[in-house]
mmCIF file of C-alpha atoms in Angstrom:
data_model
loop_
_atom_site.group_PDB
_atom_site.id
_atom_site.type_symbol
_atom_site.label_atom_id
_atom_site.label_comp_id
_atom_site.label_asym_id
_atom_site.label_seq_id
_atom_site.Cartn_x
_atom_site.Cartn_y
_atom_site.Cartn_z
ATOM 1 C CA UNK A 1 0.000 0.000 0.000
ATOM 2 C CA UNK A 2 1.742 3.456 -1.138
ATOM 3 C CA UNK A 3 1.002 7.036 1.003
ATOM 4 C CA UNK A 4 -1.584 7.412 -1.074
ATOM 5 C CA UNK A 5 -3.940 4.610 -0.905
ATOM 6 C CA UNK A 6 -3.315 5.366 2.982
ATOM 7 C CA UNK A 7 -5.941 7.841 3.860
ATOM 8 C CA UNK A 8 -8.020 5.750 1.405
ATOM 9 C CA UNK A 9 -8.311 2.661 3.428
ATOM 10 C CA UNK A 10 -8.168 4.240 6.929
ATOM 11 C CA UNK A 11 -10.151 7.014 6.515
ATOM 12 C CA UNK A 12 -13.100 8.243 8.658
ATOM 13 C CA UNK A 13 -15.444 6.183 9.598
ATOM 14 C CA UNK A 14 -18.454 5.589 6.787
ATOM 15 C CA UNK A 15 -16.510 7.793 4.371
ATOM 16 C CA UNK A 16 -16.141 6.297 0.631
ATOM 17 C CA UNK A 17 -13.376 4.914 -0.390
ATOM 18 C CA UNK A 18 -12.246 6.317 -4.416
ATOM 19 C CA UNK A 19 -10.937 3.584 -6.378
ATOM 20 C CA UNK A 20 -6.891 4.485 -6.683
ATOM 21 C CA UNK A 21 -6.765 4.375 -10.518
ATOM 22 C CA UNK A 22 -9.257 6.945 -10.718
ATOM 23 C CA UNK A 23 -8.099 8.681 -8.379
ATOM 24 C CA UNK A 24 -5.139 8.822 -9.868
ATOM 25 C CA UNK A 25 -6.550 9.497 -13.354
ATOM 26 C CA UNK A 26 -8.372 12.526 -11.944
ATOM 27 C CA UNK A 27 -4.846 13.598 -9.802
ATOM 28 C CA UNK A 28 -3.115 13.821 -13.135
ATOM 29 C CA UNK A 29 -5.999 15.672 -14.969
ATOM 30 C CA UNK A 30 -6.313 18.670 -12.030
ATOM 31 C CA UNK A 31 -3.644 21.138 -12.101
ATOM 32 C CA UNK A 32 -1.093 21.524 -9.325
ATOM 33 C CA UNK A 33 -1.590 24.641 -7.134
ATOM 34 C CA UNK A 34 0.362 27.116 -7.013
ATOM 35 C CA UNK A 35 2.707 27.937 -4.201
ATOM 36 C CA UNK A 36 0.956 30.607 -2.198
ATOM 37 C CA UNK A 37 3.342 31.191 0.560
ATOM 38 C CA UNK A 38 6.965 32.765 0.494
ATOM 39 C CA UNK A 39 8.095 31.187 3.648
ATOM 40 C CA UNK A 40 7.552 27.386 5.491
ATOM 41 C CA UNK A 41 8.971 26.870 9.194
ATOM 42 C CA UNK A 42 8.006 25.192 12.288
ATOM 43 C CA UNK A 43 5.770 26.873 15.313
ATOM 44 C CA UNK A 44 5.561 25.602 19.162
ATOM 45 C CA UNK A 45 2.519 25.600 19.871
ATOM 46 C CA UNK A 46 0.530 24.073 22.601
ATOM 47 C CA UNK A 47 3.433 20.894 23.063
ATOM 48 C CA UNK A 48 2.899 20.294 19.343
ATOM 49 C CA UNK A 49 5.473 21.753 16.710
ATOM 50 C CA UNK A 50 3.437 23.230 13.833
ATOM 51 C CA UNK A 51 4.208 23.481 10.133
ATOM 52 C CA UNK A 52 3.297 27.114 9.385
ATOM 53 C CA UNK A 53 3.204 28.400 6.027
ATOM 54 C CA UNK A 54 4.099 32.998 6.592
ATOM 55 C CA UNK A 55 3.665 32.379 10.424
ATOM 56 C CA UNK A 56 -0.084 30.634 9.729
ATOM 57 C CA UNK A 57 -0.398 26.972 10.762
ATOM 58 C CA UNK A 58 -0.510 24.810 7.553
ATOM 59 C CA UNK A 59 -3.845 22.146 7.309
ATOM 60 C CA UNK A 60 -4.599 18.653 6.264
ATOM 61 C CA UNK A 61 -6.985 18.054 3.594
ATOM 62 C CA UNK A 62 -9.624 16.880 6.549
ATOM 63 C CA UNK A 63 -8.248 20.400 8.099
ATOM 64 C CA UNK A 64 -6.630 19.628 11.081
ATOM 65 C CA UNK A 65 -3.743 21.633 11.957
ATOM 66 C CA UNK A 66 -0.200 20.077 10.403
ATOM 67 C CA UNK A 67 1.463 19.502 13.736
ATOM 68 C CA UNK A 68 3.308 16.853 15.268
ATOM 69 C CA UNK A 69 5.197 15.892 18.176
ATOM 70 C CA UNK A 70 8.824 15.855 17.650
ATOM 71 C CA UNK A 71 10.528 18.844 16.250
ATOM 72 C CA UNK A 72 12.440 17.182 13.778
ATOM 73 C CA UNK A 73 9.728 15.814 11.957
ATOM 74 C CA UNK A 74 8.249 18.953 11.709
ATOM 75 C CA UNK A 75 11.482 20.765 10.330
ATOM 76 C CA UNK A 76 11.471 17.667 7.662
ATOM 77 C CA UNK A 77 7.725 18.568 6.935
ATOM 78 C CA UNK A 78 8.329 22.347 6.724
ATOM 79 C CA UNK A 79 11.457 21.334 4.704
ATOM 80 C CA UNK A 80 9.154 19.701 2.189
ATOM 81 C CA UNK A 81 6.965 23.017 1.712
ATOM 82 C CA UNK A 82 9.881 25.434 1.551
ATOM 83 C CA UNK A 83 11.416 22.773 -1.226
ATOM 84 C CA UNK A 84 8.064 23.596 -2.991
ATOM 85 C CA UNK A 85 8.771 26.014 -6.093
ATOM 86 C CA UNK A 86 5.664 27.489 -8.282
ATOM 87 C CA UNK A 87 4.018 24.912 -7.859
ATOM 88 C CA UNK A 88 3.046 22.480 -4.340
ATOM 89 C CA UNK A 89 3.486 18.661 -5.754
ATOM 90 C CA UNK A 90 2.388 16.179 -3.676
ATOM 91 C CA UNK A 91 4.448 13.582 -5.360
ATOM 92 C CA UNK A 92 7.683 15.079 -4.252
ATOM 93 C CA UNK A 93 6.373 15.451 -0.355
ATOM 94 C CA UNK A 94 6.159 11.692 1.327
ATOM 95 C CA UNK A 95 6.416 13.007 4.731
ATOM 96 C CA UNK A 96 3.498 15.153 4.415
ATOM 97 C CA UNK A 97 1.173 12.809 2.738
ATOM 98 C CA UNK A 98 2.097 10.509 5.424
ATOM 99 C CA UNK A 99 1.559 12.261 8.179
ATOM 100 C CA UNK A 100 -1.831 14.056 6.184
ATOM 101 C CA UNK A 101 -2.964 10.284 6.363
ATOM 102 C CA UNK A 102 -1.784 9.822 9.896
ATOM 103 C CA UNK A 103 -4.110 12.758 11.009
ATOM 104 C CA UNK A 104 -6.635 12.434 8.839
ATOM 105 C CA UNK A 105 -6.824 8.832 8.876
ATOM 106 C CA UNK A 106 -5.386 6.639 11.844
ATOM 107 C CA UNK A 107 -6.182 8.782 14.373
ATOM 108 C CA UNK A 108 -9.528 7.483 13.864
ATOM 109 C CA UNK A 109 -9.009 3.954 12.858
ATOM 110 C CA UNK A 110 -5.818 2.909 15.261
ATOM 111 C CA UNK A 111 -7.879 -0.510 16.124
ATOM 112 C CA UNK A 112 -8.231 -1.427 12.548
ATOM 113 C CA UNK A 113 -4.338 -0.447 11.705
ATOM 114 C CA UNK A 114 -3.167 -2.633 14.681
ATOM 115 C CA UNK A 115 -5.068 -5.186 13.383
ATOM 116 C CA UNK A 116 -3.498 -5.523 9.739
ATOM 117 C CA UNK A 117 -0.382 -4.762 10.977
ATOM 118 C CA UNK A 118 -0.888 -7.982 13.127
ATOM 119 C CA UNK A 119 -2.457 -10.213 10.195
ATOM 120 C CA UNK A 120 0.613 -9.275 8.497
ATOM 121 C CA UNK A 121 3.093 -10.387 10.927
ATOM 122 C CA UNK A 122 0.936 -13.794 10.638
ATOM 123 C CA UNK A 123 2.568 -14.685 7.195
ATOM 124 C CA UNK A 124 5.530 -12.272 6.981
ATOM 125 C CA UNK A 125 7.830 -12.734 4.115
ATOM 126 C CA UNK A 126 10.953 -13.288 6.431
ATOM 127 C CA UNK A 127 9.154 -16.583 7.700
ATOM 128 C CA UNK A 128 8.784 -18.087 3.748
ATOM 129 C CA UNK A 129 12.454 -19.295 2.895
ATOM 130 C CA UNK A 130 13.484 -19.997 -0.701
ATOM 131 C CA UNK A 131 14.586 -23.829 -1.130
ATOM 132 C CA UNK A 132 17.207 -22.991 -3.695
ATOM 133 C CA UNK A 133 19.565 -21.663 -5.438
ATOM 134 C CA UNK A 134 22.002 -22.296 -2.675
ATOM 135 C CA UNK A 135 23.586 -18.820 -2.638
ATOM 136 C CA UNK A 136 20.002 -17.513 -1.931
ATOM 137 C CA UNK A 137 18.849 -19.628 0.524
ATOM 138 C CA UNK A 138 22.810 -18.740 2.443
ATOM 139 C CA UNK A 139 21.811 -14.868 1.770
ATOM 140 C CA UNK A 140 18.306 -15.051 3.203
ATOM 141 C CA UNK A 141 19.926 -17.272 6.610
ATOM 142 C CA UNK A 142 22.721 -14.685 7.044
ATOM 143 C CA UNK A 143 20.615 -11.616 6.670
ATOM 144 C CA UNK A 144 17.032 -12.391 7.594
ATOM 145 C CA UNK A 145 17.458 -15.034 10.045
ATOM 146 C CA UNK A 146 19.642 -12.777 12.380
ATOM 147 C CA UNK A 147 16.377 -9.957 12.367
ATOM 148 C CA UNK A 148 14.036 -12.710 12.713
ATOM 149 C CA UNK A 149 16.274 -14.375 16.094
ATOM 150 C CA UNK A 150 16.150 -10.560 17.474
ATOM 151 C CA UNK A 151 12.125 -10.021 17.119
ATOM 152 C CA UNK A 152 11.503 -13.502 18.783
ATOM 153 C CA UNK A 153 13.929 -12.617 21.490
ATOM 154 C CA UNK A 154 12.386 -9.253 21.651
ATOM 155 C CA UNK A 155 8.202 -10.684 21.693
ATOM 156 C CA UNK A 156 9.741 -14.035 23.616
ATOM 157 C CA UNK A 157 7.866 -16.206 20.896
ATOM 158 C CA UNK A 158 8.632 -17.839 17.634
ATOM 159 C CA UNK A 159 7.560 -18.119 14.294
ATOM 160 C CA UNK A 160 7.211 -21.261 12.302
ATOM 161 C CA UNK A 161 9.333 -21.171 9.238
ATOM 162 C CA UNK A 162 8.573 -22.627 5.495
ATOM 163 C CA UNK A 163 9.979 -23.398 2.537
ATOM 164 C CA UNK A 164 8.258 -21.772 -0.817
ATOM 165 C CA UNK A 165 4.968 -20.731 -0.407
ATOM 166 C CA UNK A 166 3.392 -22.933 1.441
ATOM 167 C CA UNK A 167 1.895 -21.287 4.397
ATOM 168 C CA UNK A 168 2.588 -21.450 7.749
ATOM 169 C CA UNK A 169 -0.251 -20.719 10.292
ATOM 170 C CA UNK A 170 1.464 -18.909 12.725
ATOM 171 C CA UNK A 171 1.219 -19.894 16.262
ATOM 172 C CA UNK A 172 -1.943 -17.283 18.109
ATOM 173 C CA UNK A 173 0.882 -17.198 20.681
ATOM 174 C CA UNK A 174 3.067 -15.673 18.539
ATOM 175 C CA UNK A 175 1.007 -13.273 17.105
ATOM 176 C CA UNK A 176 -0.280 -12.155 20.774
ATOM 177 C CA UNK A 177 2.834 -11.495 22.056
ATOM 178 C CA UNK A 178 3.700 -9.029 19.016
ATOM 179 C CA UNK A 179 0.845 -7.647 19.391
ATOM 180 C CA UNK A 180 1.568 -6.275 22.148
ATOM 181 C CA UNK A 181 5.394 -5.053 21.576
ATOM 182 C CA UNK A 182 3.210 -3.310 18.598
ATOM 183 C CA UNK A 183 0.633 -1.275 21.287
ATOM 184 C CA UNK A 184 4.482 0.510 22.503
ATOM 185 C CA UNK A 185 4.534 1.918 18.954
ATOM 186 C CA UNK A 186 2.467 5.048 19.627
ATOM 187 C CA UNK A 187 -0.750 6.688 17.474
ATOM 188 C CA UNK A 188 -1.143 8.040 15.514
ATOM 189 C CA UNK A 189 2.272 9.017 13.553
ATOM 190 C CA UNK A 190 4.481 6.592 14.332
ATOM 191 C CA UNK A 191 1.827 4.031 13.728
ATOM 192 C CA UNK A 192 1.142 5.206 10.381
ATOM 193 C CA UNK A 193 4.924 5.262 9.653
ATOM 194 C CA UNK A 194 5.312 1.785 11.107
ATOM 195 C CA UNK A 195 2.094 0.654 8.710
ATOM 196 C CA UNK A 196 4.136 1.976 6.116
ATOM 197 C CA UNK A 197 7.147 0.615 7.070
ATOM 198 C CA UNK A 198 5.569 -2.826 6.864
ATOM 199 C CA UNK A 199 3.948 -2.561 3.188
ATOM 200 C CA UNK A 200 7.190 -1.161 1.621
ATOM 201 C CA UNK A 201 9.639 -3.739 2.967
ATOM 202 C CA UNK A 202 6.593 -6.528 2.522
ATOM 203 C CA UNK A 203 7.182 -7.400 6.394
ATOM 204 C CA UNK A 204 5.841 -6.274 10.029
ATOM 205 C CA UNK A 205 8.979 -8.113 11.037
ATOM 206 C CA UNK A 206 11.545 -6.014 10.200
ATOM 207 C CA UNK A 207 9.153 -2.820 10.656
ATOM 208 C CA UNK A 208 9.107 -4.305 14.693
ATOM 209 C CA UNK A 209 12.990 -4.583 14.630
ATOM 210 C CA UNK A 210 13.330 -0.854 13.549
ATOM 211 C CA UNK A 211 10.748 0.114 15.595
ATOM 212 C CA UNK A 212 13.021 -1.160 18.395
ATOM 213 C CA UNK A 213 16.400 -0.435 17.021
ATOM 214 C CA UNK A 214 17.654 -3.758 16.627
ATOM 215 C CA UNK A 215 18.243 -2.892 12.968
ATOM 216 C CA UNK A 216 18.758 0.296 11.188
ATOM 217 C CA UNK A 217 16.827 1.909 8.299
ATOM 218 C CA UNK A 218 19.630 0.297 5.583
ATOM 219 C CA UNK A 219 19.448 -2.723 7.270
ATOM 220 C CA UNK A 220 15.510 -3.257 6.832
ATOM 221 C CA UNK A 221 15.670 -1.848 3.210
ATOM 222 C CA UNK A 222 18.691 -4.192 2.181
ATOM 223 C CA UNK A 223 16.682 -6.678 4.093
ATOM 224 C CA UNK A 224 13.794 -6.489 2.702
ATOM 225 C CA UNK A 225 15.110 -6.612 -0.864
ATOM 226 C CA UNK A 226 16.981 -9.228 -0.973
ATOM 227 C CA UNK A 227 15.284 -11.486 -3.192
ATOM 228 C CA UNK A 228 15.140 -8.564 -5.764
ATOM 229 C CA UNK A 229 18.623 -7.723 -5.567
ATOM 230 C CA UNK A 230 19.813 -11.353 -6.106
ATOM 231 C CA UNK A 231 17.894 -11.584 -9.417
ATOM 232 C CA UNK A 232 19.003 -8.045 -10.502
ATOM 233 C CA UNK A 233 22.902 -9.980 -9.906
ATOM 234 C CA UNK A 234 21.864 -12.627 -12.348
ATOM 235 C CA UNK A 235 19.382 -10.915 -15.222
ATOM 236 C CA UNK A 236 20.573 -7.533 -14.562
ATOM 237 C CA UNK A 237 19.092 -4.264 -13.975
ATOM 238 C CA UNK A 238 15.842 -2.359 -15.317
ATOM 239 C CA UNK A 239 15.577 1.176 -15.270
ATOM 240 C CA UNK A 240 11.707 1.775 -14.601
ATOM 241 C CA UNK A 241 12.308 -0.961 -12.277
ATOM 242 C CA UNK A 242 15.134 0.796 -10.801
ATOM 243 C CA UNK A 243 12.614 4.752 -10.979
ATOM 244 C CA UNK A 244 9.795 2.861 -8.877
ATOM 245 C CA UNK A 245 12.178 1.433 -5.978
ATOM 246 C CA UNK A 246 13.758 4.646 -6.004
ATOM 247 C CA UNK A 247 10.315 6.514 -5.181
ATOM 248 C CA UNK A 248 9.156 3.833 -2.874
ATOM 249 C CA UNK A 249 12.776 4.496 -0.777
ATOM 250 C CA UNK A 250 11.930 8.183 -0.604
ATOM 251 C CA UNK A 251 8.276 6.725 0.654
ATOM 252 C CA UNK A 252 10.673 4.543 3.067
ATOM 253 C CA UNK A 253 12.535 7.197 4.587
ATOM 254 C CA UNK A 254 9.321 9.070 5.712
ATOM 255 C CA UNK A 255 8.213 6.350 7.368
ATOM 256 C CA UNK A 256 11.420 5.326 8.949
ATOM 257 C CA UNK A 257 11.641 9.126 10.107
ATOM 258 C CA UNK A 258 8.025 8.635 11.791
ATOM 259 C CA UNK A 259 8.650 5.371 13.089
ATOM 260 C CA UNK A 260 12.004 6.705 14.827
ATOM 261 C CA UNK A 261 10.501 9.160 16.521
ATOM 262 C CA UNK A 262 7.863 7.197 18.386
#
């Protein structure tokens, strides 16, 4: 799920839910706005650091005030503005989709974000272990294997293992106990950065060990493309290949960034 199927799918309460593509169709057809301020910086406020846009809080589309709890998410926020030139392009500002769908969105539907986040720890693409080529199945025991030990350690539970994909029920157990290492991550911006930790690297797994520092931000992205890097060693690169993981690490980093500072 990208930023902006976010709000989407965790939106209010009763409110439709536009299908992406057209969405997306009617995104390209609507002109960008123009920039209307001169200068973006951060306001305390209230214990809340503010994006404000000439002095004035700035708003989410649902128009709640852009403000946040750590100050240096808020300087990366107003960085994003200030970065805007005659134009404001959402496309080139991940934080502040992210944290306009964190606002907007989670704050009203943390339940229903725990839960998926939970489901997806139940078949997590660290527990499904390629059978061959050797040097994969070596690459995916010497990198995953060593985040996987530290979550267990951390949630005191283990996950079943397979080969292929043929699933493995998790144990209910297992799934309790990181549960509840998942109720320390806090709602609703780090929550929304560690839901979009999860769908970028394809696992709640490595979203928990970042969450918890036993792994970095390069770790979890190297991590979680593994598999994709090995076949880009053997068949080689492709550039539009190469243009979409570049925009989903830029999607990454926001969430990392939110994630960090829960």
């Amino acid at each position: 799920m990208s930023t902006d199927d976010f709000l989407s799918r965790f939106g209010s309460p009763g409110a439709s839910r536009p299908d992406p593509v057209a969405a997306a169709q009617q995104a390209m057809r609507n002109p960008l706005p123009a920039r209307f301020y001169k200068e973006a910086g951060v306001l305390e406020r209230d214990g809340l650091f503010h994006v404000a846009l000439d002095g004035r809080t700035a708003r989410t589309p649902a128009r709640r005030p852009l403000a946040v709890g750590s100050r240096a998410v808020a300087e990366a926020l107003a960085a994003e503005w200030q970065a805007q030139a005659g134009q404001i392009d959402p496309a080139a500002m991940p934080l502040t989709r992210l944290v306009n769908s964190a606002l907007d969105g989670v704050a009203d539907q943390e339940t229903a974000v725990r839960a998926e986040i939970v489901r997806y720890a139940g078949s997590d693409a660290l527990c499904y272990r390629a059978g061959e080529p050797e040097a994969l199945v070596e690459r995916q025991n010497a990198i995953w294997q060593p985040a996987l030990s530290a979550v267990e350690s951390l949630i005191g539970a283990r996950f079943l293992l397979a080969e292929g994909v043929i699933f493995a029920e998790q144990p209910a157990g297992t799934l309790e106990a990181f549960a509840r290492k998942l109720d320390a991550i806090p709602a609703p911006v780090a929550l929304a950065g560690a839901h979009n930790v999860m769908t970028l690297t394809g696992s709640a797994i490595l979203m928990l060990a970042l969450a918890n520092r036993l792994i970095g931000p390069e770790e979890a992205w190297a991590a979680a493309h593994l598999d994709e890097d090995y076949q880009i060693e053997v068949w080689g690169q492709d550039e539009e290949a190469a243009e979409r993981r570049a925009i989903r690490r830029r999607e990454f980093d926001a969430a990392a960034l939110l994630l960090a500072q829960g």
